[in-house]
PDB file of N, CA, C and O in Angstrom:
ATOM      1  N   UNK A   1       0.825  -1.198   0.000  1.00 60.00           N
ATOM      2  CA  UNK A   1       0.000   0.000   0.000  1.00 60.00           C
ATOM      3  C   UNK A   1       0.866   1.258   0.000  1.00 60.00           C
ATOM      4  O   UNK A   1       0.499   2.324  -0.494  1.00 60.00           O
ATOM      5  N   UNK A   2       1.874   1.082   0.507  1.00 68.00           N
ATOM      6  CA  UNK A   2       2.653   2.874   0.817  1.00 68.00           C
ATOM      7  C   UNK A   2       3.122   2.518  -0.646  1.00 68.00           C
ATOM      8  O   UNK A   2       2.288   3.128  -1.315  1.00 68.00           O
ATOM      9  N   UNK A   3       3.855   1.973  -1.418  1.00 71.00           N
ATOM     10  CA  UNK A   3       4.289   2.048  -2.743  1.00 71.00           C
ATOM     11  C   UNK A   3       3.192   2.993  -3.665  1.00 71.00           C
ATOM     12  O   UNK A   3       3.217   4.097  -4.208  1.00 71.00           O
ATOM     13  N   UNK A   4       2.438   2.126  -3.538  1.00 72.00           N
ATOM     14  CA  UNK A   4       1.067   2.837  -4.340  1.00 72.00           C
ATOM     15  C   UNK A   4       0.824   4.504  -4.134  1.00 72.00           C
ATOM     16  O   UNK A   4       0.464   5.304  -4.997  1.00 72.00           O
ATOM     17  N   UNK A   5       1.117   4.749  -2.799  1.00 66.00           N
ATOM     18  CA  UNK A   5       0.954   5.849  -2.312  1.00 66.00           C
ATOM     19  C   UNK A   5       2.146   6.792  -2.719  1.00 66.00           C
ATOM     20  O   UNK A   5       2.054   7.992  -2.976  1.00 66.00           O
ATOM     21  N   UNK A   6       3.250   6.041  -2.729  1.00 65.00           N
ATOM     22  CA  UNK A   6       4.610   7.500  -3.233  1.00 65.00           C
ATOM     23  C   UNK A   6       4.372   7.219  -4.997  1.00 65.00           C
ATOM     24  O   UNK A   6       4.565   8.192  -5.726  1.00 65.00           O
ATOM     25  N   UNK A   7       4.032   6.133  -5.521  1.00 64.00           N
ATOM     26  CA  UNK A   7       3.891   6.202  -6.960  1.00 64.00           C
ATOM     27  C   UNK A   7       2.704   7.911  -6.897  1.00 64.00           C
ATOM     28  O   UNK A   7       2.910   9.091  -7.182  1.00 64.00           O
ATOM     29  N   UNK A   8       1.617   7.200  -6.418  1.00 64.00           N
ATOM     30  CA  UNK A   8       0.166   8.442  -6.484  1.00 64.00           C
ATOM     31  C   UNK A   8       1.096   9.661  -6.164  1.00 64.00           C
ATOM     32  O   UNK A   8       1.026  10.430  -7.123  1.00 64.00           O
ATOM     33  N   UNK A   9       1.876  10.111  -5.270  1.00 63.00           N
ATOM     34  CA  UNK A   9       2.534  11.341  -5.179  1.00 63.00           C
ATOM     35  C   UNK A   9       3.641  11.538  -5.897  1.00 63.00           C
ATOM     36  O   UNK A   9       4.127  12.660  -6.042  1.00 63.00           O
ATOM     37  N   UNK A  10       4.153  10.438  -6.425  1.00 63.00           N
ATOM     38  CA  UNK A  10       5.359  11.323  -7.529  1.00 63.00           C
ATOM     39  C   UNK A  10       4.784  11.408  -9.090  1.00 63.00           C
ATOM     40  O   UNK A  10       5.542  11.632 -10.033  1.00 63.00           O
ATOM     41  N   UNK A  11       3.297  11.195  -9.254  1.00 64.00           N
ATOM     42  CA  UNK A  11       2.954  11.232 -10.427  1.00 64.00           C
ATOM     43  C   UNK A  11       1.780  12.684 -10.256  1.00 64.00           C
ATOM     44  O   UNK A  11       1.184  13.249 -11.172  1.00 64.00           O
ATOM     45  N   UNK A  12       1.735  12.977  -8.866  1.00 62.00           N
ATOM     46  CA  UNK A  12       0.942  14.173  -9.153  1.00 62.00           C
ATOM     47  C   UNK A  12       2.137  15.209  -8.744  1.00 62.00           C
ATOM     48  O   UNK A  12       1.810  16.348  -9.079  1.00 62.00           O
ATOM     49  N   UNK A  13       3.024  15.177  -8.315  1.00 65.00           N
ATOM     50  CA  UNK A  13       4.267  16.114  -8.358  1.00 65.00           C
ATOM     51  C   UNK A  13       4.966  16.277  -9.719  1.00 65.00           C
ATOM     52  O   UNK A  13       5.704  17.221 -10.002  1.00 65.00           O
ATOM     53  N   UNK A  14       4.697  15.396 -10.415  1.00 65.00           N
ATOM     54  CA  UNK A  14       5.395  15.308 -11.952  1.00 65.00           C
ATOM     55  C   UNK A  14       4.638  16.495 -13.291  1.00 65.00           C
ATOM     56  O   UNK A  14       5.021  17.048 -14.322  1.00 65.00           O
ATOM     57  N   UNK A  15       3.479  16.412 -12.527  1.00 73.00           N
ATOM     58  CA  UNK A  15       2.864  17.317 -13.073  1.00 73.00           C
ATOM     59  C   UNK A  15       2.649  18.461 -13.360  1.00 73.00           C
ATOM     60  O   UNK A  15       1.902  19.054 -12.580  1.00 73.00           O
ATOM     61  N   UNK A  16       3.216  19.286 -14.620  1.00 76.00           N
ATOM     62  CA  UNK A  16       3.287  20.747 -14.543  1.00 76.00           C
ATOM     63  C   UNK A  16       2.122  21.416 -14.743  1.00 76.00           C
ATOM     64  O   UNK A  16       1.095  21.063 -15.322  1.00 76.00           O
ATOM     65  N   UNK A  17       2.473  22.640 -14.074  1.00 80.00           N
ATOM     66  CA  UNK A  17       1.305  23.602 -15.004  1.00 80.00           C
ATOM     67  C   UNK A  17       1.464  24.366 -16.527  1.00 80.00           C
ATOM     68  O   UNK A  17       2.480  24.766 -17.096  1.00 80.00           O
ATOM     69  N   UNK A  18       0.235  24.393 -16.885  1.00 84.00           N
ATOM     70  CA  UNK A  18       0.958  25.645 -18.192  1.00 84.00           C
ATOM     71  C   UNK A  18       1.807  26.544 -18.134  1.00 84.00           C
ATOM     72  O   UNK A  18       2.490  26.808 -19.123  1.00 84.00           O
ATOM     73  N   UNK A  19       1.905  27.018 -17.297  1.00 86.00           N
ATOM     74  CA  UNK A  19       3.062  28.195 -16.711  1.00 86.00           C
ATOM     75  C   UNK A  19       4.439  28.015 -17.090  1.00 86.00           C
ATOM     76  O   UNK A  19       5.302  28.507 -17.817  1.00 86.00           O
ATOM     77  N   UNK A  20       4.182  26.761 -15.978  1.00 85.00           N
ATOM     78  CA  UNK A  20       6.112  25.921 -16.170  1.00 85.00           C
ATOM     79  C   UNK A  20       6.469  24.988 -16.948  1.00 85.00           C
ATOM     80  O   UNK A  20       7.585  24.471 -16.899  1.00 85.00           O
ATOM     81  N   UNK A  21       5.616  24.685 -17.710  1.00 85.00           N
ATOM     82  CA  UNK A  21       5.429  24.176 -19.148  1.00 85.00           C
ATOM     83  C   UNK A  21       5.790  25.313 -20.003  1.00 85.00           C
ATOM     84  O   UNK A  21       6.866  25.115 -20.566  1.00 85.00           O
ATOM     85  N   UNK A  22       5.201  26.526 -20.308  1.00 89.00           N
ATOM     86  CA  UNK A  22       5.437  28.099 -21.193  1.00 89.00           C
ATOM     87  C   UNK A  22       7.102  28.544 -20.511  1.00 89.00           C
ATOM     88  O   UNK A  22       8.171  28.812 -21.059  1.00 89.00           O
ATOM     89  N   UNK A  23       6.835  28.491 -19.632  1.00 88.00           N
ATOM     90  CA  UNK A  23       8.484  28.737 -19.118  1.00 88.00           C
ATOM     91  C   UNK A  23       9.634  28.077 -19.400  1.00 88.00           C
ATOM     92  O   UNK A  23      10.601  28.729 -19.795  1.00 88.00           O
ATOM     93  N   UNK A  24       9.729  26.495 -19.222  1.00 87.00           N
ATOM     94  CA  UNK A  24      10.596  25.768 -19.787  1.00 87.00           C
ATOM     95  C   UNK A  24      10.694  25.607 -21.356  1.00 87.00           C
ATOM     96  O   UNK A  24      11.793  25.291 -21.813  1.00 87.00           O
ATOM     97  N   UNK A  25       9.568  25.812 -22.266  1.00 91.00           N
ATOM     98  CA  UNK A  25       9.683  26.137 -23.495  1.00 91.00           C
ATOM     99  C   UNK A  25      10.107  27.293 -23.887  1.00 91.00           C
ATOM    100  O   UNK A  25      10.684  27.198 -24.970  1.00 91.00           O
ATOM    101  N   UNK A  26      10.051  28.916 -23.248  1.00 92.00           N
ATOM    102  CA  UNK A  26      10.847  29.978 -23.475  1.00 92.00           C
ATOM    103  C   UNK A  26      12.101  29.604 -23.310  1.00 92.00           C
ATOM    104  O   UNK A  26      12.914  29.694 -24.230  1.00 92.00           O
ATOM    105  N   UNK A  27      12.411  29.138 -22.113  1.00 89.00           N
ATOM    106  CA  UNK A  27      14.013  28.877 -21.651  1.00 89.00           C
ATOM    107  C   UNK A  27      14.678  28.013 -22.899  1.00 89.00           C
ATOM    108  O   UNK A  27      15.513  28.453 -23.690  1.00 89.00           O
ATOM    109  N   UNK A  28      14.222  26.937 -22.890  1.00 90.00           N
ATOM    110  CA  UNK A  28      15.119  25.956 -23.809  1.00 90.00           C
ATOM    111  C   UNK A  28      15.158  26.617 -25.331  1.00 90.00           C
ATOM    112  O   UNK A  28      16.031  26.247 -26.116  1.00 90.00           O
ATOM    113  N   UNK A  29      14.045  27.743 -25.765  1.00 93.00           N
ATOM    114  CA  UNK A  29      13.784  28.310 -27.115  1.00 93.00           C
ATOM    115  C   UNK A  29      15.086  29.326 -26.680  1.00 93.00           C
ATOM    116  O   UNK A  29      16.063  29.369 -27.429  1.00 93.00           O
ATOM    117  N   UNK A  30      15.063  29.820 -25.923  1.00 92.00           N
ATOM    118  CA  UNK A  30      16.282  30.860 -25.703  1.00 92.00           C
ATOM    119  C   UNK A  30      17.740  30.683 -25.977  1.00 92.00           C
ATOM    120  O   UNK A  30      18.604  31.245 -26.650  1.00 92.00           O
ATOM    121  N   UNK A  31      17.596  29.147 -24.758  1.00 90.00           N
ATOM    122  CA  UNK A  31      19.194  28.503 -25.477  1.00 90.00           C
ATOM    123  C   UNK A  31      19.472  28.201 -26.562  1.00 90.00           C
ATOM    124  O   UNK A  31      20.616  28.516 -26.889  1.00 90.00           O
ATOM    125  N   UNK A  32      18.780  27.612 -27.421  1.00 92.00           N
ATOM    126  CA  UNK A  32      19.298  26.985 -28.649  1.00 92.00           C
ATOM    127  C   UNK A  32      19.511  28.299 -29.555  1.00 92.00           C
ATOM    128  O   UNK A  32      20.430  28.516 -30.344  1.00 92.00           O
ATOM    129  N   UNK A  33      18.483  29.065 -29.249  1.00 94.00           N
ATOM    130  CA  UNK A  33      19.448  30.699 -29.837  1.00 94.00           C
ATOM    131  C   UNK A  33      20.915  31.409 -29.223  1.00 94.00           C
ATOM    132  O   UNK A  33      21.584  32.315 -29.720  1.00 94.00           O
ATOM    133  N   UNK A  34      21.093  30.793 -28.214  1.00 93.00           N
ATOM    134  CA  UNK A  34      22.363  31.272 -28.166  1.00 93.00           C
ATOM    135  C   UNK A  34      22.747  32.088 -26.533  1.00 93.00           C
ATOM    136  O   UNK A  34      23.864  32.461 -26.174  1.00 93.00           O
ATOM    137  N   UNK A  35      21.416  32.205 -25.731  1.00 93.00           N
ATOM    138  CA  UNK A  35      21.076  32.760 -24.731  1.00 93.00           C
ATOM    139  C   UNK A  35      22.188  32.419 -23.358  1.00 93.00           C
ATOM    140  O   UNK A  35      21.547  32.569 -22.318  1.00 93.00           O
ATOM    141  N   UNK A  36      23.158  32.147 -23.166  1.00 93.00           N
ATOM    142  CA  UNK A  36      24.174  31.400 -22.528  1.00 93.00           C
ATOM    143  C   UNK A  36      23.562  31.527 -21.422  1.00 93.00           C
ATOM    144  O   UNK A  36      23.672  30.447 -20.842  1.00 93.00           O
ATOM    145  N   UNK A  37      22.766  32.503 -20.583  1.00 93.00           N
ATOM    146  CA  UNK A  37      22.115  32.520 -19.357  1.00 93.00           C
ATOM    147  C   UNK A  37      21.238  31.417 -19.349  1.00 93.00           C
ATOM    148  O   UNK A  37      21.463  30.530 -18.526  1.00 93.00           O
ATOM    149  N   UNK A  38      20.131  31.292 -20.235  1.00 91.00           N
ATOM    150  CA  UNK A  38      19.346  30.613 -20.289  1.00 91.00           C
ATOM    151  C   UNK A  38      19.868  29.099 -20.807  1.00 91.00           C
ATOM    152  O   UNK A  38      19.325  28.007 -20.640  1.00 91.00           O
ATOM    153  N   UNK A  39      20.751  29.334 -21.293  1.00 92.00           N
ATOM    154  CA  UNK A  39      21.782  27.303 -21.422  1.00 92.00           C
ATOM    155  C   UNK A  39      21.870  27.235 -19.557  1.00 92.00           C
ATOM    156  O   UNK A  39      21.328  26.314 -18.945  1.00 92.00           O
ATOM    157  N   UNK A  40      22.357  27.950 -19.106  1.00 93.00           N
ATOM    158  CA  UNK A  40      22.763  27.853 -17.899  1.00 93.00           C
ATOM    159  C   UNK A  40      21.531  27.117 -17.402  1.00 93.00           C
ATOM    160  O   UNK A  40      21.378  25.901 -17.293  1.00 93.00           O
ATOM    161  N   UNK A  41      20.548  28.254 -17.078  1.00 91.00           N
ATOM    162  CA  UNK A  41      19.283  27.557 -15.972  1.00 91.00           C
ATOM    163  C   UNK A  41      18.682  26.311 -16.750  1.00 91.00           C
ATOM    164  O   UNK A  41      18.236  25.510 -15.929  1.00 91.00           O
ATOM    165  N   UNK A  42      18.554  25.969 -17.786  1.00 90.00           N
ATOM    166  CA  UNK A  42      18.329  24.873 -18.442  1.00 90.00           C
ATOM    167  C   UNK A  42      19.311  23.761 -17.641  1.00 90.00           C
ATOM    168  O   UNK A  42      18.890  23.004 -16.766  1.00 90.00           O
ATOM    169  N   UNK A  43      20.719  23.814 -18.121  1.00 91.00           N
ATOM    170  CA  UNK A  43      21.146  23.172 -17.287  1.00 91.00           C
ATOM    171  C   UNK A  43      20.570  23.035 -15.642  1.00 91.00           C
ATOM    172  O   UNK A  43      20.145  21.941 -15.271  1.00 91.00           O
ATOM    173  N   UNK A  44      20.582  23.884 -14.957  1.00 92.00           N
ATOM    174  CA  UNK A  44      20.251  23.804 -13.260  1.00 92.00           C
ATOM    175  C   UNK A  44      19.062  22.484 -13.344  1.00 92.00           C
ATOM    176  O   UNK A  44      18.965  21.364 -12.843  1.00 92.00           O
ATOM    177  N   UNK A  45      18.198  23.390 -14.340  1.00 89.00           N
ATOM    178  CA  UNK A  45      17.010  22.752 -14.239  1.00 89.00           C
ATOM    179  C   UNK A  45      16.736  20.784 -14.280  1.00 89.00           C
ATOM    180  O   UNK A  45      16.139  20.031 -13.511  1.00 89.00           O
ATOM    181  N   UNK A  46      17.497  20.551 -15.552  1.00 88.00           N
ATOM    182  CA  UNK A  46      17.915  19.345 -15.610  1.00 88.00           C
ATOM    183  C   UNK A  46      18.651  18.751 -14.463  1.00 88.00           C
ATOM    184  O   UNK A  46      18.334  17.736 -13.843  1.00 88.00           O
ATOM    185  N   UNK A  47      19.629  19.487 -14.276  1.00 90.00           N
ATOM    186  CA  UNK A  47      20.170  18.584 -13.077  1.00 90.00           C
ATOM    187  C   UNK A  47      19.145  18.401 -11.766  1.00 90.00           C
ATOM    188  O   UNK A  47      19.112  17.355 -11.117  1.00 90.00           O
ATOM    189  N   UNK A  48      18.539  19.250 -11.550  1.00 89.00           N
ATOM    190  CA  UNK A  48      17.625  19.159 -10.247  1.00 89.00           C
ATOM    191  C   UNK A  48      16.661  18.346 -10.414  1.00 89.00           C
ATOM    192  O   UNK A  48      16.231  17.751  -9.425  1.00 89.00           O
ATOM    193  N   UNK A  49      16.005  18.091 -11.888  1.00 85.00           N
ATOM    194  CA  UNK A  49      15.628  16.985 -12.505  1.00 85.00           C
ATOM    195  C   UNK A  49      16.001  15.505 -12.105  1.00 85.00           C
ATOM    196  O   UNK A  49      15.340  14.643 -11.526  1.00 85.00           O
ATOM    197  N   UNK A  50      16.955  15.504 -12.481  1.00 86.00           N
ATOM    198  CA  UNK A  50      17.639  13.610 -12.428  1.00 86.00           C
ATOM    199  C   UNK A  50      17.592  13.234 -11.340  1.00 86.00           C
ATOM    200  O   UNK A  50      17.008  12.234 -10.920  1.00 86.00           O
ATOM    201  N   UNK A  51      18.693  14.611 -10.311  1.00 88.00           N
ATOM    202  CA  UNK A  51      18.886  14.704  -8.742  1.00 88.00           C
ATOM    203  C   UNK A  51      17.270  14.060  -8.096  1.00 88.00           C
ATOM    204  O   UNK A  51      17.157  13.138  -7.289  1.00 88.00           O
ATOM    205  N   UNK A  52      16.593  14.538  -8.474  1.00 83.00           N
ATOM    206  CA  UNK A  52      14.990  14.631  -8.079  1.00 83.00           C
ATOM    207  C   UNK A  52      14.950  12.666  -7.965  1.00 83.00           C
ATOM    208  O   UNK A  52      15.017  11.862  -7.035  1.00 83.00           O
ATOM    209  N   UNK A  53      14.826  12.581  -9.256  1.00 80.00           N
ATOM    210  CA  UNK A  53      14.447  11.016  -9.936  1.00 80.00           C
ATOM    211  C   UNK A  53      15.260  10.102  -8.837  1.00 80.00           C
ATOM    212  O   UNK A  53      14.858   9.238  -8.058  1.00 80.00           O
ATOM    213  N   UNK A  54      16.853  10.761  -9.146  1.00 82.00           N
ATOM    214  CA  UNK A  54      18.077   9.948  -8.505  1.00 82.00           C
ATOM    215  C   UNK A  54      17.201   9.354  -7.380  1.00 82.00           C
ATOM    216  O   UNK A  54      16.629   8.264  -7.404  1.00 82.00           O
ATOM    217  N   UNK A  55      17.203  10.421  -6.227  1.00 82.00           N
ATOM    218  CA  UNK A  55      16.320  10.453  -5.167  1.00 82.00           C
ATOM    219  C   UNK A  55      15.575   9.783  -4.895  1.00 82.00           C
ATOM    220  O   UNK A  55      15.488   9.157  -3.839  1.00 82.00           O
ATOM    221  N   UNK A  56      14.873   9.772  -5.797  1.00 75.00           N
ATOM    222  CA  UNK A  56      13.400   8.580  -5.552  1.00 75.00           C
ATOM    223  C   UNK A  56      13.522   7.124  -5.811  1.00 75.00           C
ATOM    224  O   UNK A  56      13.013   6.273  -5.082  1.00 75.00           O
ATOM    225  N   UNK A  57      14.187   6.880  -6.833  1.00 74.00           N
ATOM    226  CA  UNK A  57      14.452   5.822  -6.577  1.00 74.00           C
ATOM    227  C   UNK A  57      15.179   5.122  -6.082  1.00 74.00           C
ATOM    228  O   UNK A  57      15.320   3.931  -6.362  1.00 74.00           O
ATOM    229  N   UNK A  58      15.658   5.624  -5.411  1.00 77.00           N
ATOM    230  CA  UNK A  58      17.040   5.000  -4.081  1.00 77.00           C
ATOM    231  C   UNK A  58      15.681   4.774  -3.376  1.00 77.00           C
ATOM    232  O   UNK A  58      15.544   3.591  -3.065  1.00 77.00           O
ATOM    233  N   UNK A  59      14.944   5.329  -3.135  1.00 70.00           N
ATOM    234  CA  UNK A  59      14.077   5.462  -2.022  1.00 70.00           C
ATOM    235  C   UNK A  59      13.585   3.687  -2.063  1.00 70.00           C
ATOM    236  O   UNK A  59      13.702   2.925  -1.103  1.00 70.00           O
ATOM    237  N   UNK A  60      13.154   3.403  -3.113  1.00 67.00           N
ATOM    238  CA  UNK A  60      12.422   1.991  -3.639  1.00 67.00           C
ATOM    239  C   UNK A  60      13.467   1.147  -3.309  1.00 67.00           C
ATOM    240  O   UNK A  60      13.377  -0.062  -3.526  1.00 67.00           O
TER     241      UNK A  60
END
């Protein structure tokens, strides 16, 4: 039962809004133009990403 329960919460945490959905599509549209700030937080972003995942599944 608790499995079920961190699956149910890492699949409603996974979930963006339009916002940060419109945001991460400005950002990554920025970098590939050339935006070196925005390569940057792209990067952050990803890494806090995996870090995130890493995380969880150690947990299992």
């Amino acid at each position: 039962m608790k499995r079920y329960l961190v699956l149910a919460v890492l699949a409603l945490c996974a979930c963006e809004s339009p916002a940060e959905i419109a945001a991460r599509e400005q950002l990554d549209a920025a970098c590939v133009e050339g935006n070196l700030q925005a390569c940057a937080a792209v990067q952050q972003r990803v890494a806090a990403e995996n870090q995130a995942l890493a995380t969880t599944a150690a947990g299992f």
